[in-house]
Amino acid sequence: MILGFAKRWSVTSYVVAAILTLPLVAIVIQTAAPDESIFPHLLNTVLPTYVLNTLLLMLSVCFWATAIAIPAAWLVARCDFPGRRVFQWALLLPLAMPAYVVAYVYTDLLDYAGPIQRGLRHLFNWQSPQDYFFPDIRTLAGASVILALVLFPYIYLLARTAFLEQSSSLQHAARVMGCGPWRSFWRLSLPMARPALAVGAALVAMETVADFATVSYFSVPTLTTAVYDTWLEYGSLSAAAKLSAIMLFVVFGIIGIERFARRRQKLFQKHTELNDGDRYTLSKTQGYLALGYCFGLLLLAFLLPFMILMGYGWQYFEVSWNGNFLNYAVNSLYIAVLVSIITVCIAVLLMFVRRCSPRKADKLPSRFASTGYALPGTVLAIGVLVPLTYLDFVINDIYAYFDALGPGLILSGSIFVLLFGFSVRFVAIAIGSVETSYKRMSPTLDMAAMTMGLKPKILLWRVHLPLLRKGIFAGLLLVFIESMKELPAALLLRPVGFENLATYVYQFVSDEQLEHGALAAIVIVLVGLIPLIYLNRSLEHRS
Amino acid sequence: MKFVKSLAFLGLACFATVVSAAETLTVYSYRQAFLIEPILADFTKETGVKVDVVFSKNGIAERLAREGRLSPADLILTSDFSRLMELVDKELVQPVNSKTLSDNIPHALRSPQDDWYALTKRVRNIYSSKDRIGPIAIDYEELADPKFKGKICTRSGKHPYNISLVASMIAHHGEQETKIWLEGVKANLARKPQGNDRAQVKAVKEGLCDIAIGNSYYLGKMLQDPNQVSWAEAVNINFPNQENRGSHINVSGMALAKHSPHKENAIKLMEYLSSDAAQKAYAEVNMEYPVKLNVAPSKLVASWGEFKADELPIYKLAEYHKVAVKLLDEVKFDL
């Protein structure tokens, strides 16, 4: 777009992307090592089922999450009904809940020995599972519904922002032409929100593929399960790396198909805000239906699991209370704040270069940088440790060369490794958010700026950043919340003596004693809530 | 400028964690930190040496291998012998010649080369419903008997505890026979393998199955928890194979990291963990069987009675670990 875009911008973006891709490269290199024919063995036995499970799970989670998120986002953004103001932020609350906690609560609640089935048996005097039918929660279907409940806010958030940012003049035009709410939704809002929905669905798909703790509660083995098995039980990192490579292909395939499908679709809007008067007023019945829908969703995805958590916390208060929470919470906060700032800065840089550079090849860095998200946290951790420990050895060898005592593992044994690992994993979220905002920004803006002789740096500061404000905020806060909850990478990468809320809770969850870690889990949720509410306010703020 | 300053500060903060770690012992633990922390606190009280624990269920061996000679790890704790073997195989540990350790820990429960030591024993038991079955004399082999069709519950076959059990079956019966046995067990399952050992006992209480496979100490743990005591009271604990080779036991254990920066203190800690006080604490807190002969199990554990343990040296099982996983895949045990 910009003629004469200085080379150093491209170089910087390539360097940043290369650093972020290091873990992936480390893993790919591992695939070259011999794997003692574990791979053919898996192929002949369990792998086909795992692959099928992965694909089915990913598709059904995306389907359910989109299906429940779109109506909620549309209602909240474009209609007026009782409670709308509360729901517009409350529906983000499920984001604050770690998926494995929700999975724990629901499997506990709904399986054969759980209180619901026990109650039913007691009530109807059923004696054995043969006496009645109850859907089995620990199935692929069960897992996809629960995961969709946990993950739908990604799509909800991006879709709502898209609906809110859709120009009201377009909507006015549609109304003048006689479009009712339904038609304007199907023909205008939905197609225009498609980039946002696609980004949201891609995030959901990647979360699903990378998930391990949740599917293992549901006893639904997926490719991630296979990665763990081959790595930990067969002791073959190279076979595990090969499986990770397959997973990446799956994810890239899906993202690629989606991008191909809308390659000619470009949606630019002037940045106009929605006024309250632009919302559709629903009839009384419609209003209550809308209220019922949003409340039901909130109840299932957040209120119920949270109340159960509070119950555990109350019941087991004596055993689980210790004064370390504050300490763990500060650690969690510290990492989450830094990681969200780092990832958003990277996202803005990469997307800016992608948008403005005249060179085609400059579109690549942002794509490569996003790959870390699809890696299961444990695999990613290995990928992160390989290059960092290598560097540590180089540093220590240099010290040794000068007969000095080396600093030890200053990269892989300090907080740096956590920051790096988390950034690799979550930069995709930041890129996604910034990208959605960019997509709605017309290139004519850049052209106008250029005709006025603005340098790229000024263009970024004075024109783009103010317009990207919402995307940046959304990115910051999503990454923040994810970092608060992230577990597998934290477990493996955290330096000695560093404990945060997620790793602390996991000690108990891993032994299926969430009850004892419930208080810490509540703190994770509460700490996540504040930024969520703030996120919403910033999105709401009309200025 | 401010930005540069804060970056520099961040860098310093990173260094600080490294430096402070140098004055304390570092334990990499596959066992949950909350299980061992009270014992470590006593050690600190006694010796003044602080202990930092990094808990992880997975990947500790991998991390140690990467960190190599720069690793801060002094001691590694595991909840399963196959993890100990993995550490030995990958040459991540070093032998410890300590008279205290060899006096405290019986021969069959430590490495012949002194590169690992067991800390506690846990028995793979068979629980039976008090109402529907009552206490029974049972062998692991009988789990494949069609008389138990639709009556057995277990956690994932891929869990280390079950892998070890399968490995011991291979050691005694060979690969082919074990595969047939696994198919038989799978055919008898009341539901897809899921949950942990606790969840199996709960399922027995609810009538979903009559028999469950589980480690002994879970029963003790449940009896201590007012909300779970009713599950535990619904089952009898049975020690399998008492008429022949004895029950399969697994061990939790410890090994000295190959590049331990504080070797002397680390050995002190190892010796402490094998001492009467720590073994007693282990027994009381975790409801496991102490390895030290003169330390009695907790009253509750002792009330379950004496039992005969499989005398096959534990390190022999390690040879069959991978074969066991392969068989579990072949019969699609978890699917």
Short mmCIF file of C-alpha atoms in Angstrom, two decimals, chain A residues 30 36-37 41-42 45-46 49-50 53 108 111-114 118 121 127-129 136 138-139 212 217-221 228-229 231-235 237 315-316 334 338 378 382 385-386 389 392-393 396-397 407-410 412-416 419 491-497 499 503 506-508 510-513 515-516, chain B residues 9-10 13-15 17-18 21 24-28 32-35 37 52-60 62-63 66-73 82-83 86 90 155 158-160 163 191-196 198-199 202-203 205-208 218 221 225-228 231 321-322 325-330 332 334-335:
data_model
loop_
_atom_site.label_atom_id
_atom_site.label_comp_id
_atom_site.label_asym_id
_atom_site.label_seq_id
_atom_site.Cartn_x
_atom_site.Cartn_y
_atom_site.Cartn_z
CA GLN A 30 12.60 -33.25 16.67
CA GLU A 36 11.40 -46.70 17.07
CA SER A 37 8.41 -47.48 14.86
CA HIS A 41 2.09 -48.93 15.71
CA LEU A 42 -0.17 -46.02 16.63
CA THR A 45 -4.16 -49.19 16.59
CA VAL A 46 -5.63 -46.07 18.14
CA THR A 49 -9.98 -42.97 16.38
CA TYR A 50 -7.97 -40.13 17.91
CA ASN A 53 -12.35 -37.63 17.66
CA ASP A 108 -19.03 -34.50 38.80
CA ASP A 111 -22.19 -38.65 35.85
CA TYR A 112 -23.80 -41.76 37.25
CA ALA A 113 -22.60 -41.20 40.79
CA GLY A 114 -23.32 -37.48 40.67
CA ARG A 118 -28.52 -40.05 42.33
CA ARG A 121 -32.68 -42.82 41.14
CA GLN A 127 -31.66 -49.52 40.92
CA SER A 128 -29.16 -49.77 38.09
CA PRO A 129 -28.13 -48.01 34.88
CA ASP A 136 -23.64 -39.99 29.26
CA ARG A 138 -18.30 -38.47 29.37
CA THR A 139 -18.73 -38.72 25.63
CA PHE A 212 -5.80 -31.75 27.29
CA TYR A 217 -11.95 -35.65 32.22
CA PHE A 218 -14.42 -36.63 29.56
CA SER A 219 -12.35 -39.70 28.60
CA VAL A 220 -12.42 -38.57 24.99
CA PRO A 221 -8.97 -39.32 23.60
CA TYR A 228 1.08 -37.06 25.62
CA ASP A 229 1.02 -40.84 25.45
CA TRP A 231 5.89 -38.55 24.64
CA LEU A 232 5.42 -39.66 28.24
CA GLU A 233 4.59 -43.37 28.10
CA TYR A 234 6.52 -44.43 25.03
CA GLY A 235 9.20 -41.87 25.82
CA LEU A 237 9.63 -37.08 21.72
CA GLN A 315 -17.30 -26.51 52.82
CA TYR A 316 -13.56 -27.04 52.68
CA TYR A 334 2.45 -9.97 37.17
CA LEU A 338 3.39 -8.37 31.10
CA THR A 378 3.16 -29.18 27.28
CA ILE A 382 9.39 -28.38 25.35
CA LEU A 385 12.94 -24.92 26.55
CA VAL A 386 15.02 -26.29 23.68
CA THR A 389 18.49 -23.75 27.28
CA ASP A 392 21.84 -20.47 28.29
CA PHE A 393 24.60 -22.92 27.56
CA ASN A 396 27.57 -19.86 30.34
CA ASP A 397 30.25 -21.11 27.98
CA PRO A 407 24.90 -16.97 35.62
CA GLY A 408 23.25 -20.40 35.29
CA LEU A 409 19.92 -20.76 33.54
CA ILE A 410 19.17 -17.05 33.27
CA SER A 412 15.23 -20.93 30.82
CA GLY A 413 15.32 -20.84 34.61
CA SER A 414 13.80 -17.44 35.23
CA ILE A 415 10.51 -15.68 34.68
CA PHE A 416 11.73 -14.88 31.20
CA LEU A 419 6.92 -14.69 29.53
CA LEU A 491 3.53 -26.12 35.12
CA LEU A 492 6.53 -27.01 33.02
CA LEU A 493 8.13 -23.63 32.55
CA ARG A 494 7.77 -21.92 35.88
CA PRO A 495 11.08 -21.23 37.54
CA VAL A 496 11.98 -22.82 40.84
CA GLY A 497 10.02 -21.39 43.73
CA GLU A 499 3.88 -20.73 42.07
CA THR A 503 -0.51 -24.27 39.15
CA TYR A 506 -3.99 -27.88 39.48
CA GLN A 507 -2.24 -29.73 42.27
CA PHE A 508 -5.67 -30.53 43.59
CA SER A 510 -5.01 -33.44 39.11
CA ASP A 511 -5.93 -35.58 42.08
CA GLU A 512 -9.64 -34.92 41.50
CA GLN A 513 -9.87 -32.97 44.71
CA GLU A 515 -12.79 -29.13 46.61
CA HIS A 516 -9.49 -28.43 48.31
CA PHE B 9 14.08 -3.66 35.98
CA LEU B 10 12.35 -6.68 34.53
CA ALA B 13 13.81 -9.29 38.51
CA CYS B 14 14.51 -12.32 36.36
CA PHE B 15 18.06 -12.56 37.64
CA THR B 17 14.92 -15.48 41.03
CA VAL B 18 18.00 -17.32 39.84
CA ALA B 21 17.41 -20.21 44.22
CA THR B 24 18.10 -23.55 48.95
CA LEU B 25 17.56 -27.13 47.88
CA THR B 26 15.48 -27.60 44.77
CA VAL B 27 13.17 -30.58 44.49
CA TYR B 28 11.52 -31.53 41.21
CA GLN B 32 1.78 -33.08 44.57
CA ALA B 33 3.58 -30.53 46.66
CA PHE B 34 0.90 -30.46 49.34
CA LEU B 35 1.59 -34.11 50.18
CA GLU B 37 5.34 -30.01 52.19
CA ASP B 52 11.77 -25.30 47.04
CA VAL B 53 9.45 -27.73 45.29
CA VAL B 54 8.56 -27.61 41.60
CA PHE B 55 5.59 -29.86 41.08
CA SER B 56 4.69 -31.25 37.69
CA LYS B 57 2.83 -34.33 36.60
CA ASN B 58 4.67 -34.52 33.30
CA GLY B 59 7.88 -33.65 31.59
CA ILE B 60 10.30 -33.41 34.51
CA GLU B 62 12.58 -33.89 29.69
CA ARG B 63 13.28 -30.65 31.52
CA ARG B 66 17.50 -30.03 28.60
CA GLU B 67 18.92 -28.23 31.59
CA GLY B 68 21.88 -30.59 31.78
CA ARG B 69 24.78 -29.45 33.95
CA LEU B 70 23.11 -26.08 34.55
CA SER B 71 20.07 -27.64 36.18
CA PRO B 72 19.16 -26.29 39.62
CA ALA B 73 17.51 -29.60 40.57
CA SER B 82 8.45 -46.25 36.02
CA ARG B 83 9.29 -42.58 36.30
CA GLU B 86 12.96 -43.27 33.06
CA LYS B 90 18.12 -41.15 30.49
CA ARG B 155 -9.45 -45.59 35.62
CA LYS B 158 -2.79 -45.55 30.46
CA HIS B 159 -2.45 -44.30 33.99
CA PRO B 160 0.98 -45.21 35.36
CA ILE B 163 0.51 -49.64 33.25
CA ARG B 191 -18.16 -48.38 31.68
CA LYS B 192 -15.41 -46.79 29.62
CA PRO B 193 -12.32 -46.28 31.82
CA GLN B 194 -12.57 -42.84 33.44
CA GLY B 195 -11.96 -40.80 36.58
CA ASN B 196 -9.39 -41.61 39.24
CA ARG B 198 -11.54 -42.46 44.14
CA ALA B 199 -14.18 -42.18 41.42
CA LYS B 202 -17.82 -43.95 44.33
CA ALA B 203 -19.16 -45.88 41.34
CA LYS B 205 -21.16 -47.29 46.10
CA GLU B 206 -23.70 -46.10 43.54
CA GLY B 207 -24.14 -49.58 42.16
CA LEU B 208 -22.64 -48.95 38.75
CA TYR B 218 -7.20 -43.78 48.45
CA LYS B 221 -7.91 -40.69 52.23
CA ASP B 225 -12.89 -36.87 54.34
CA PRO B 226 -16.33 -36.42 55.90
CA ASN B 227 -17.91 -35.99 52.46
CA GLN B 228 -16.40 -39.15 51.06
CA TRP B 231 -18.06 -44.06 49.54
CA HIS B 321 6.59 -50.74 30.57
CA LYS B 322 6.52 -49.94 26.86
CA VAL B 325 1.43 -49.46 26.80
CA LYS B 326 1.52 -51.11 23.40
CA LEU B 327 -0.82 -53.89 24.50
CA LEU B 328 -3.22 -51.33 25.97
CA ASP B 329 -3.30 -49.59 22.59
CA GLU B 330 -3.73 -52.86 20.73
CA LYS B 332 -8.03 -50.30 22.63
CA ASP B 334 -9.63 -46.90 26.82
CA LEU B 335 -11.78 -46.57 23.70
#
